[in-house]
Amino acid sequence: MSDTHAQTVAYVRNEMLPPADPPLRESGAVKWLRENLFSGALNTALTLAALAIIWYALAAIGPWLLNSVWSAGSLAECRAILDGTSGACFSVITDRWHQLLFGFYPPQHYWRPVLTLALLFAALAPVLFPALPRKMMIFSATYPFLAYHLLWGGSVWLPVSAALGFVAGYLAYVILARVSTLVAVFAAILAPVFWWLFAAGPFDQALSSVMPFGLEFVRSDRFGGFLISLIIGISGISLSLPIGIVLALGRQSDMVFIKSVCVIVIEFIRGVPLITLLFTASLLLNYFLPPGTTFDLILRVIIMVTLFASAYMAEVIRGGLAALPKGQYEAADALGLNYWKAQRLIIMPQALKISIPGIVNTFIGLFKDTTLVVFIGLLDPIGLSNAIRADTNWNGIYWELFIFIAALFFIFCFGMSRYSMYLERKLKTDHK
């Protein structure tokens, strides 16, 4: 034991000081400001410059936003109310919000897209939040067919016949898995295709004639606004991830044929602009279908957008696969796992965890690219803004419409970005 104590050494304290708060400059907002905004001469100069720019922007835009008009029947009425002062005319939003959100969808059926959006959150909940009961995934799996029926209507047996194609693929895989896994995979792909091409139509017609259940049919040319952006964006996002995983695995396959097909698909689609694929969907895709086949334009666009996003998704996931150390593959082999179990239990969870930022980035880009459909005649929010401005009542109005459209796109894209950050924190992708 040391002999140094207060009785023998003068500088040793013989009583404890009471606890005290940290200095003001070392705690709270002052500390944060000092460390993040004024930590040095350059940082201070940049902070002051940024504040000056923000002040200049707010001084220019603030009065225009605060002096806005929300109830007028035309741009001329807005100008009369403003009486020469500067101000926004958001009356165009209150007058045409239904067109910007639903396009020309029948107003008496607005409840259908609203219900579809509400059910979407219920379907996404077990996918986004693993703590929820896994049985909710059954609803997630059936949601695409339910959403199609709610939005388009028609016979209820059409989405049922489409769902049965997946059942046929599952049964083909289960039956042939005992023979060969590769044969079972090919059978699981071909069985739904044959069902949809040759059996789904007669099945739908037969049951529709006997039990004509369903909702009033709504043509695709009545869709527009954010409704069409959400349909294309969410469908493309949902479908591009699994297809991208398959393409990424196929590109890394040791089988020459599968690898060659995946490489050709990825490189071809990545080398073609999205607008070219949209024109193909609009003008040429019907030529590749059996004679007499009528394929909805929105569904054709969804197919092309999905293929485009899948090619990029495959490369993002391939990056995640390449980042995994070789020992992970060797560990799966040492455990005696076959290829699919190794991918499902060891390889793919880690690869997807690494690829989360790139995946979400692709999702956000895809959602914003849905505005390109205006070039093939679909009236997305941008297309409808042009139609609204062509009206004599609102001719000459620009910023108010674009601010509203940008705000809605920002809400969805920012939501995806925040969920990505939440998922990264939860999975600790930085290994800290």
Tab-separated table of C-alpha atoms in Angstrom:
chain	number	residue	atom	x	y	z
A	1	MET	CA	0.000	0.000	0.000
A	2	SER	CA	1.268	3.478	-0.796
A	3	ASP	CA	2.370	5.733	2.084
A	4	THR	CA	1.226	8.936	0.283
A	5	HIS	CA	-1.785	10.529	2.041
A	6	ALA	CA	-3.152	13.891	3.154
A	7	GLN	CA	-1.469	13.751	6.554
A	8	THR	CA	2.054	13.397	5.110
A	9	VAL	CA	1.900	15.200	1.701
A	10	ALA	CA	0.533	18.747	1.385
A	11	TYR	CA	-0.701	18.506	-2.221
A	12	VAL	CA	-2.932	15.475	-1.612
A	13	ARG	CA	-6.579	16.460	-1.145
A	14	ASN	CA	-8.146	15.111	2.055
A	15	GLU	CA	-11.779	15.646	1.012
A	16	MET	CA	-13.726	15.155	-2.274
A	17	LEU	CA	-15.128	18.155	-4.154
A	18	PRO	CA	-18.871	18.082	-4.866
A	19	PRO	CA	-19.808	17.244	-8.492
A	20	ALA	CA	-20.230	20.273	-10.768
A	21	ASP	CA	-21.664	20.896	-14.212
A	22	PRO	CA	-19.179	20.957	-17.126
A	23	PRO	CA	-18.151	24.387	-18.418
A	24	LEU	CA	-20.680	26.011	-20.733
A	25	ARG	CA	-18.392	25.865	-23.761
A	26	GLU	CA	-17.875	22.119	-23.242
A	27	SER	CA	-21.504	21.005	-23.165
A	28	GLY	CA	-24.806	21.356	-24.958
A	29	ALA	CA	-25.461	23.423	-28.046
A	30	VAL	CA	-22.402	25.612	-27.532
A	31	LYS	CA	-20.112	22.588	-27.693
A	32	TRP	CA	-21.887	21.278	-30.784
A	33	LEU	CA	-21.626	24.654	-32.533
A	34	ARG	CA	-17.973	25.046	-31.614
A	35	GLU	CA	-17.036	21.547	-32.799
A	36	ASN	CA	-19.173	21.378	-35.938
A	37	LEU	CA	-19.566	24.940	-37.255
A	38	PHE	CA	-16.757	27.035	-35.785
A	39	SER	CA	-13.928	24.560	-35.213
A	40	GLY	CA	-11.426	26.579	-37.265
A	41	ALA	CA	-10.955	29.611	-39.487
A	42	LEU	CA	-11.991	27.817	-42.683
A	43	ASN	CA	-14.971	26.121	-41.027
A	44	THR	CA	-16.107	29.457	-39.562
A	45	ALA	CA	-15.839	31.182	-42.955
A	46	LEU	CA	-17.828	28.416	-44.641
A	47	THR	CA	-20.476	28.544	-41.911
A	48	LEU	CA	-20.880	32.314	-42.280
A	49	ALA	CA	-21.053	31.999	-46.075
A	50	ALA	CA	-23.718	29.294	-45.802
A	51	LEU	CA	-25.743	31.392	-43.365
A	52	ALA	CA	-25.537	34.360	-45.759
A	53	ILE	CA	-26.800	32.228	-48.667
A	54	ILE	CA	-29.651	30.807	-46.557
A	55	TRP	CA	-30.594	34.295	-45.383
A	56	TYR	CA	-30.555	35.618	-48.954
A	57	ALA	CA	-32.747	32.694	-50.157
A	58	LEU	CA	-35.225	33.075	-47.291
A	59	ALA	CA	-35.404	36.840	-47.816
A	60	ALA	CA	-36.219	36.274	-51.475
A	61	ILE	CA	-38.625	33.316	-51.153
A	62	GLY	CA	-40.101	33.842	-47.677
A	63	PRO	CA	-42.335	36.854	-48.426
A	64	TRP	CA	-43.486	35.176	-51.657
A	65	LEU	CA	-44.525	32.044	-49.728
A	66	LEU	CA	-46.045	33.890	-46.759
A	67	ASN	CA	-48.126	36.137	-49.021
A	68	SER	CA	-49.734	33.178	-50.802
A	69	VAL	CA	-53.329	32.844	-51.990
A	70	TRP	CA	-55.145	29.541	-51.410
A	71	SER	CA	-58.692	30.253	-52.575
A	72	ALA	CA	-59.143	31.552	-56.103
A	73	GLY	CA	-60.617	30.163	-59.295
A	74	SER	CA	-57.898	31.300	-61.666
A	75	LEU	CA	-54.512	32.961	-61.895
A	76	ALA	CA	-56.230	36.246	-62.773
A	77	GLU	CA	-58.200	36.100	-59.503
A	78	CYS	CA	-54.991	35.428	-57.589
A	79	ARG	CA	-53.359	38.502	-59.115
A	80	ALA	CA	-56.410	40.594	-58.305
A	81	ILE	CA	-56.279	39.462	-54.654
A	82	LEU	CA	-52.540	40.130	-54.414
A	83	ASP	CA	-53.156	43.614	-55.886
A	84	GLY	CA	-49.711	44.007	-57.353
A	85	THR	CA	-47.765	42.539	-54.428
A	86	SER	CA	-45.555	39.486	-54.798
A	87	GLY	CA	-47.119	36.226	-53.637
A	88	ALA	CA	-47.667	32.582	-54.505
A	89	CYS	CA	-50.913	31.345	-56.016
A	90	PHE	CA	-51.409	27.949	-54.397
A	91	SER	CA	-55.049	28.039	-55.369
A	92	VAL	CA	-54.051	25.909	-58.334
A	93	ILE	CA	-53.221	23.120	-55.858
A	94	THR	CA	-56.538	23.380	-54.024
A	95	ASP	CA	-58.322	23.483	-57.384
A	96	ARG	CA	-56.449	20.624	-59.138
A	97	TRP	CA	-55.056	18.444	-56.311
A	98	HIS	CA	-57.256	15.538	-57.349
A	99	GLN	CA	-55.746	15.521	-60.851
A	100	LEU	CA	-52.196	15.741	-59.531
A	101	LEU	CA	-52.831	12.795	-57.200
A	102	PHE	CA	-55.220	10.563	-59.163
A	103	GLY	CA	-55.099	11.773	-62.779
A	104	PHE	CA	-58.425	11.093	-64.443
A	105	TYR	CA	-59.373	8.207	-62.158
A	106	PRO	CA	-63.172	8.223	-61.576
A	107	PRO	CA	-63.817	10.397	-58.473
A	108	GLN	CA	-66.413	7.972	-57.080
A	109	HIS	CA	-63.651	5.337	-56.936
A	110	TYR	CA	-60.952	7.396	-55.196
A	111	TRP	CA	-61.380	5.078	-52.216
A	112	ARG	CA	-59.777	2.272	-54.212
A	113	PRO	CA	-56.289	3.815	-54.669
A	114	VAL	CA	-56.471	5.230	-51.126
A	115	LEU	CA	-57.276	1.775	-49.721
A	116	THR	CA	-54.539	0.264	-51.892
A	117	LEU	CA	-51.991	2.703	-50.448
A	118	ALA	CA	-53.139	1.981	-46.893
A	119	LEU	CA	-52.876	-1.766	-47.486
A	120	LEU	CA	-49.419	-1.230	-48.968
A	121	PHE	CA	-48.116	-0.064	-45.603
A	122	ALA	CA	-49.666	-3.120	-43.958
A	123	ALA	CA	-48.014	-5.353	-46.559
A	124	LEU	CA	-44.625	-3.670	-46.171
A	125	ALA	CA	-44.669	-3.723	-42.385
A	126	PRO	CA	-43.497	-7.352	-41.882
A	127	VAL	CA	-40.870	-6.883	-44.609
A	128	LEU	CA	-39.409	-3.692	-43.144
A	129	PHE	CA	-39.754	-4.587	-39.475
A	130	PRO	CA	-38.718	-8.197	-38.687
A	131	ALA	CA	-40.112	-7.980	-35.141
A	132	LEU	CA	-43.656	-8.291	-36.497
A	133	PRO	CA	-45.241	-11.765	-36.775
A	134	ARG	CA	-43.971	-13.728	-39.783
A	135	LYS	CA	-47.506	-14.859	-40.607
A	136	MET	CA	-48.144	-11.326	-41.863
A	137	MET	CA	-45.937	-12.230	-44.834
A	138	ILE	CA	-48.893	-14.187	-46.217
A	139	PHE	CA	-50.722	-10.904	-46.698
A	140	SER	CA	-47.568	-9.354	-48.183
A	141	ALA	CA	-47.430	-12.153	-50.758
A	142	THR	CA	-51.077	-11.737	-51.756
A	143	TYR	CA	-50.990	-7.925	-51.765
A	144	PRO	CA	-49.831	-7.456	-55.425
A	145	PHE	CA	-52.841	-9.355	-56.727
A	146	LEU	CA	-55.211	-7.566	-54.347
A	147	ALA	CA	-53.739	-4.192	-55.329
A	148	TYR	CA	-54.160	-4.943	-59.031
A	149	HIS	CA	-57.808	-5.842	-58.534
A	150	LEU	CA	-58.493	-2.755	-56.429
A	151	LEU	CA	-56.869	-0.383	-58.918
A	152	TRP	CA	-57.978	-1.819	-62.243
A	153	GLY	CA	-61.056	-3.728	-61.146
A	154	GLY	CA	-62.681	-6.172	-63.544
A	155	SER	CA	-63.130	-9.851	-62.821
A	156	VAL	CA	-61.692	-11.070	-59.544
A	157	TRP	CA	-60.631	-14.271	-61.278
A	158	LEU	CA	-57.945	-12.552	-63.382
A	159	PRO	CA	-55.588	-11.841	-60.437
A	160	VAL	CA	-56.498	-15.262	-59.024
A	161	SER	CA	-55.422	-16.947	-62.270
A	162	ALA	CA	-52.192	-14.907	-62.228
A	163	ALA	CA	-51.504	-16.013	-58.641
A	164	LEU	CA	-52.073	-19.630	-59.580
A	165	GLY	CA	-49.113	-19.337	-61.956
A	166	PHE	CA	-46.829	-18.875	-58.966
A	167	VAL	CA	-48.506	-21.827	-57.265
A	168	ALA	CA	-47.757	-23.916	-60.362
A	169	GLY	CA	-44.111	-22.835	-60.223
A	170	TYR	CA	-43.867	-23.724	-56.529
A	171	LEU	CA	-45.401	-27.151	-57.071
A	172	ALA	CA	-43.085	-27.827	-60.012
A	173	TYR	CA	-40.084	-26.954	-57.848
A	174	VAL	CA	-41.206	-29.130	-54.935
A	175	ILE	CA	-41.920	-32.135	-57.167
A	176	LEU	CA	-38.674	-31.951	-59.160
A	177	ALA	CA	-36.374	-30.875	-56.309
A	178	ARG	CA	-35.897	-34.537	-55.429
A	179	VAL	CA	-34.598	-35.193	-58.944
A	180	SER	CA	-32.276	-32.231	-59.394
A	181	THR	CA	-32.126	-28.734	-57.944
A	182	LEU	CA	-31.203	-27.199	-61.295
A	183	VAL	CA	-34.058	-28.963	-63.079
A	184	ALA	CA	-36.434	-27.856	-60.320
A	185	VAL	CA	-35.357	-24.228	-60.729
A	186	PHE	CA	-35.932	-24.304	-64.486
A	187	ALA	CA	-39.296	-25.997	-63.948
A	188	ALA	CA	-40.265	-23.366	-61.373
A	189	ILE	CA	-39.561	-20.683	-63.995
A	190	LEU	CA	-41.216	-22.395	-66.968
A	191	ALA	CA	-44.355	-23.685	-65.245
A	192	PRO	CA	-45.784	-20.194	-64.490
A	193	VAL	CA	-44.929	-18.996	-67.985
A	194	PHE	CA	-46.842	-21.881	-69.602
A	195	TRP	CA	-49.726	-21.373	-67.177
A	196	TRP	CA	-50.015	-17.672	-67.963
A	197	LEU	CA	-49.685	-18.174	-71.723
A	198	PHE	CA	-52.053	-21.113	-72.235
A	199	ALA	CA	-54.200	-21.774	-69.157
A	200	ALA	CA	-54.740	-18.523	-67.270
A	201	GLY	CA	-56.984	-16.964	-69.942
A	202	PRO	CA	-59.394	-19.935	-70.286
A	203	PHE	CA	-59.433	-20.313	-66.489
A	204	ASP	CA	-60.397	-16.655	-66.037
A	205	GLN	CA	-63.067	-16.755	-68.739
A	206	ALA	CA	-64.603	-19.973	-67.457
A	207	LEU	CA	-64.943	-18.802	-63.854
A	208	SER	CA	-66.011	-15.277	-64.862
A	209	SER	CA	-68.910	-16.711	-66.848
A	210	VAL	CA	-70.022	-18.852	-63.906
A	211	MET	CA	-69.272	-16.470	-61.000
A	212	PRO	CA	-68.951	-12.882	-62.328
A	213	PHE	CA	-67.512	-11.271	-59.198
A	214	GLY	CA	-65.436	-8.128	-59.309
A	215	LEU	CA	-65.208	-4.330	-59.289
A	216	GLU	CA	-65.971	-1.833	-62.019
A	217	PHE	CA	-63.168	-1.853	-64.559
A	218	VAL	CA	-61.036	1.318	-64.880
A	219	ARG	CA	-59.028	1.787	-68.073
A	220	SER	CA	-55.319	2.523	-67.813
A	221	ASP	CA	-55.684	5.843	-69.636
A	222	ARG	CA	-57.651	7.089	-66.619
A	223	PHE	CA	-54.601	6.625	-64.385
A	224	GLY	CA	-52.328	9.599	-63.823
A	225	GLY	CA	-50.579	11.880	-61.380
A	226	PHE	CA	-48.836	10.425	-58.371
A	227	LEU	CA	-51.002	7.351	-58.636
A	228	ILE	CA	-49.165	6.258	-61.750
A	229	SER	CA	-45.773	7.234	-60.291
A	230	LEU	CA	-46.442	5.125	-57.199
A	231	ILE	CA	-47.695	2.150	-59.214
A	232	ILE	CA	-44.650	2.104	-61.497
A	233	GLY	CA	-42.166	3.005	-58.764
A	234	ILE	CA	-43.345	0.528	-56.141
A	235	SER	CA	-43.775	-2.283	-58.673
A	236	GLY	CA	-40.308	-1.669	-60.087
A	237	ILE	CA	-38.744	-1.501	-56.634
A	238	SER	CA	-40.485	-4.667	-55.425
A	239	LEU	CA	-39.638	-6.720	-58.506
A	240	SER	CA	-36.156	-5.443	-59.309
A	241	LEU	CA	-34.615	-6.634	-56.023
A	242	PRO	CA	-35.309	-10.390	-56.424
A	243	ILE	CA	-34.534	-10.276	-60.158
A	244	GLY	CA	-31.328	-8.366	-59.425
A	245	ILE	CA	-30.301	-11.021	-56.869
A	246	VAL	CA	-30.868	-13.794	-59.430
A	247	LEU	CA	-28.880	-11.911	-62.083
A	248	ALA	CA	-26.031	-11.220	-59.646
A	249	LEU	CA	-25.841	-14.877	-58.640
A	250	GLY	CA	-26.066	-15.938	-62.271
A	251	ARG	CA	-23.198	-13.642	-63.227
A	252	GLN	CA	-21.017	-15.311	-60.597
A	253	SER	CA	-22.106	-18.814	-61.597
A	254	ASP	CA	-19.584	-21.389	-62.816
A	255	MET	CA	-22.063	-22.546	-65.468
A	256	VAL	CA	-21.032	-20.898	-68.727
A	257	PHE	CA	-24.522	-20.736	-70.245
A	258	ILE	CA	-26.177	-19.146	-67.187
A	259	LYS	CA	-23.301	-16.748	-66.667
A	260	SER	CA	-23.323	-15.712	-70.334
A	261	VAL	CA	-27.072	-15.083	-70.352
A	262	CYS	CA	-26.893	-12.972	-67.184
A	263	VAL	CA	-23.904	-10.978	-68.457
A	264	ILE	CA	-25.611	-10.273	-71.786
A	265	VAL	CA	-28.858	-9.197	-70.080
A	266	ILE	CA	-27.097	-6.921	-67.588
A	267	GLU	CA	-24.723	-5.305	-70.065
A	268	PHE	CA	-27.385	-4.842	-72.749
A	269	ILE	CA	-29.906	-3.216	-70.431
A	270	ARG	CA	-27.284	-1.059	-68.740
A	271	GLY	CA	-26.119	0.125	-72.131
A	272	VAL	CA	-29.559	1.288	-73.264
A	273	PRO	CA	-31.143	4.516	-71.964
A	274	LEU	CA	-34.336	4.099	-69.969
A	275	ILE	CA	-36.238	6.337	-72.358
A	276	THR	CA	-35.411	3.890	-75.185
A	277	LEU	CA	-36.828	1.005	-73.157
A	278	LEU	CA	-39.966	3.042	-72.465
A	279	PHE	CA	-40.465	3.703	-76.165
A	280	THR	CA	-39.944	-0.031	-76.736
A	281	ALA	CA	-42.643	-0.766	-74.176
A	282	SER	CA	-44.948	1.741	-75.795
A	283	LEU	CA	-44.421	0.860	-79.462
A	284	LEU	CA	-42.596	-2.450	-79.987
A	285	LEU	CA	-43.332	-4.859	-77.121
A	286	ASN	CA	-46.658	-5.993	-78.562
A	287	TYR	CA	-44.840	-7.279	-81.673
A	288	PHE	CA	-43.064	-9.885	-79.500
A	289	LEU	CA	-46.312	-11.206	-77.997
A	290	PRO	CA	-48.648	-13.806	-79.533
A	291	PRO	CA	-51.039	-12.401	-82.189
A	292	GLY	CA	-54.198	-10.933	-80.716
A	293	THR	CA	-52.611	-10.339	-77.336
A	294	THR	CA	-53.431	-6.968	-75.788
A	295	PHE	CA	-51.080	-5.924	-73.053
A	296	ASP	CA	-51.762	-2.948	-70.848
A	297	LEU	CA	-49.391	-0.018	-71.430
A	298	ILE	CA	-48.764	0.512	-67.704
A	299	LEU	CA	-47.863	-3.153	-67.269
A	300	ARG	CA	-45.510	-2.914	-70.258
A	301	VAL	CA	-43.840	0.112	-68.698
A	302	ILE	CA	-43.531	-1.715	-65.366
A	303	ILE	CA	-41.789	-4.606	-67.136
A	304	MET	CA	-39.252	-2.325	-68.812
A	305	VAL	CA	-38.630	-0.210	-65.708
A	306	THR	CA	-38.155	-3.394	-63.671
A	307	LEU	CA	-35.647	-4.814	-66.165
A	308	PHE	CA	-33.751	-1.533	-66.201
A	309	ALA	CA	-33.572	-1.332	-62.402
A	310	SER	CA	-32.735	-5.053	-62.106
A	311	ALA	CA	-29.588	-4.662	-64.198
A	312	TYR	CA	-28.304	-1.922	-61.914
A	313	MET	CA	-29.458	-3.810	-58.832
A	314	ALA	CA	-27.533	-6.892	-59.964
A	315	GLU	CA	-24.312	-4.903	-60.131
A	316	VAL	CA	-24.907	-3.367	-56.705
A	317	ILE	CA	-25.457	-6.812	-55.178
A	318	ARG	CA	-22.485	-8.226	-57.076
A	319	GLY	CA	-20.404	-5.565	-55.359
A	320	GLY	CA	-21.682	-6.834	-52.012
A	321	LEU	CA	-20.849	-10.409	-52.973
A	322	ALA	CA	-17.347	-9.397	-54.055
A	323	ALA	CA	-16.768	-7.626	-50.740
A	324	LEU	CA	-17.278	-10.830	-48.763
A	325	PRO	CA	-14.066	-12.573	-47.734
A	326	LYS	CA	-13.423	-15.963	-49.293
A	327	GLY	CA	-13.571	-17.519	-45.844
A	328	GLN	CA	-17.343	-17.055	-45.744
A	329	TYR	CA	-17.742	-19.285	-48.807
A	330	GLU	CA	-15.307	-21.807	-47.362
A	331	ALA	CA	-17.186	-21.784	-44.037
A	332	ALA	CA	-20.425	-22.608	-45.858
A	333	ASP	CA	-18.674	-25.490	-47.630
A	334	ALA	CA	-17.200	-26.705	-44.339
A	335	LEU	CA	-20.682	-26.830	-42.816
A	336	GLY	CA	-21.819	-29.085	-45.653
A	337	LEU	CA	-24.440	-26.642	-46.963
A	338	ASN	CA	-25.557	-26.936	-50.546
A	339	TYR	CA	-25.453	-23.916	-52.879
A	340	TRP	CA	-28.912	-22.555	-52.129
A	341	LYS	CA	-28.662	-23.000	-48.362
A	342	ALA	CA	-25.244	-21.360	-48.336
A	343	GLN	CA	-26.611	-18.403	-50.279
A	344	ARG	CA	-29.716	-18.116	-48.113
A	345	LEU	CA	-28.136	-18.563	-44.702
A	346	ILE	CA	-24.596	-17.187	-44.994
A	347	ILE	CA	-23.684	-15.377	-48.206
A	348	MET	CA	-26.712	-13.344	-49.234
A	349	PRO	CA	-27.583	-11.852	-45.786
A	350	GLN	CA	-24.081	-10.423	-45.533
A	351	ALA	CA	-23.956	-9.274	-49.161
A	352	LEU	CA	-27.311	-7.498	-48.885
A	353	LYS	CA	-26.251	-5.889	-45.612
A	354	ILE	CA	-23.180	-4.449	-47.296
A	355	SER	CA	-25.207	-3.346	-50.332
A	356	ILE	CA	-27.953	-1.465	-48.469
A	357	PRO	CA	-26.782	2.070	-49.423
A	358	GLY	CA	-26.445	1.146	-53.097
A	359	ILE	CA	-29.786	-0.689	-53.133
A	360	VAL	CA	-31.657	2.244	-51.619
A	361	ASN	CA	-29.865	4.631	-53.957
A	362	THR	CA	-31.122	2.574	-56.909
A	363	PHE	CA	-34.637	2.578	-55.463
A	364	ILE	CA	-34.666	6.357	-55.105
A	365	GLY	CA	-33.309	6.834	-58.623
A	366	LEU	CA	-35.936	4.473	-60.007
A	367	PHE	CA	-38.754	6.301	-58.257
A	368	LYS	CA	-37.624	9.645	-59.641
A	369	ASP	CA	-37.156	8.159	-63.130
A	370	THR	CA	-40.875	7.380	-63.261
A	371	THR	CA	-41.340	10.965	-64.446
A	372	LEU	CA	-39.890	9.871	-67.812
A	373	VAL	CA	-43.152	8.131	-68.678
A	374	VAL	CA	-44.482	11.524	-69.739
A	375	PHE	CA	-42.574	11.030	-73.022
A	376	ILE	CA	-44.701	8.009	-73.975
A	377	GLY	CA	-48.015	9.683	-73.244
A	378	LEU	CA	-48.640	8.651	-69.630
A	379	LEU	CA	-49.754	11.608	-67.541
A	380	ASP	CA	-47.539	11.520	-64.481
A	381	PRO	CA	-47.441	14.647	-62.235
A	382	ILE	CA	-45.147	16.475	-64.665
A	383	GLY	CA	-47.419	15.661	-67.595
A	384	LEU	CA	-50.482	16.770	-65.680
A	385	SER	CA	-48.801	20.024	-64.680
A	386	ASN	CA	-48.372	20.773	-68.385
A	387	ALA	CA	-52.038	19.967	-68.971
A	388	ILE	CA	-53.109	22.205	-66.070
A	389	ARG	CA	-50.974	25.075	-67.316
A	390	ALA	CA	-52.595	24.699	-70.744
A	391	ASP	CA	-55.930	25.629	-69.130
A	392	THR	CA	-56.754	29.299	-69.687
A	393	ASN	CA	-57.498	29.693	-65.975
A	394	TRP	CA	-53.991	28.644	-64.949
A	395	ASN	CA	-51.956	29.585	-67.985
A	396	GLY	CA	-48.725	31.175	-66.786
A	397	ILE	CA	-48.381	29.435	-63.420
A	398	TYR	CA	-45.189	27.404	-62.855
A	399	TRP	CA	-43.515	27.393	-59.475
A	400	GLU	CA	-46.515	26.479	-57.341
A	401	LEU	CA	-47.137	23.261	-59.279
A	402	PHE	CA	-43.498	22.243	-59.322
A	403	ILE	CA	-43.090	23.006	-55.601
A	404	PHE	CA	-46.040	20.738	-54.798
A	405	ILE	CA	-44.720	17.945	-57.033
A	406	ALA	CA	-41.198	18.267	-55.642
A	407	ALA	CA	-42.513	18.190	-52.067
A	408	LEU	CA	-44.365	14.916	-52.635
A	409	PHE	CA	-41.377	13.295	-54.341
A	410	PHE	CA	-39.135	14.517	-51.510
A	411	ILE	CA	-41.404	12.961	-48.869
A	412	PHE	CA	-41.194	9.518	-50.462
A	413	CYS	CA	-37.478	9.678	-51.301
A	414	PHE	CA	-36.556	11.091	-47.875
A	415	GLY	CA	-38.624	8.345	-46.229
A	416	MET	CA	-36.688	5.670	-48.119
A	417	SER	CA	-33.401	7.340	-47.220
A	418	ARG	CA	-34.262	7.517	-43.523
A	419	TYR	CA	-35.344	3.869	-43.452
A	420	SER	CA	-32.044	2.944	-45.104
A	421	MET	CA	-30.151	4.780	-42.348
A	422	TYR	CA	-32.279	3.074	-39.696
A	423	LEU	CA	-31.544	-0.313	-41.248
A	424	GLU	CA	-27.825	0.422	-41.446
A	425	ARG	CA	-27.746	1.393	-37.775
A	426	LYS	CA	-29.708	-1.691	-36.836
A	427	LEU	CA	-27.485	-4.071	-38.786
A	428	LYS	CA	-24.297	-2.113	-37.982
A	429	THR	CA	-22.912	-2.366	-41.477
A	430	ASP	CA	-19.826	-0.389	-40.518
A	431	HIS	CA	-18.859	-3.112	-37.958
A	432	LYS	CA	-18.149	-0.487	-35.291
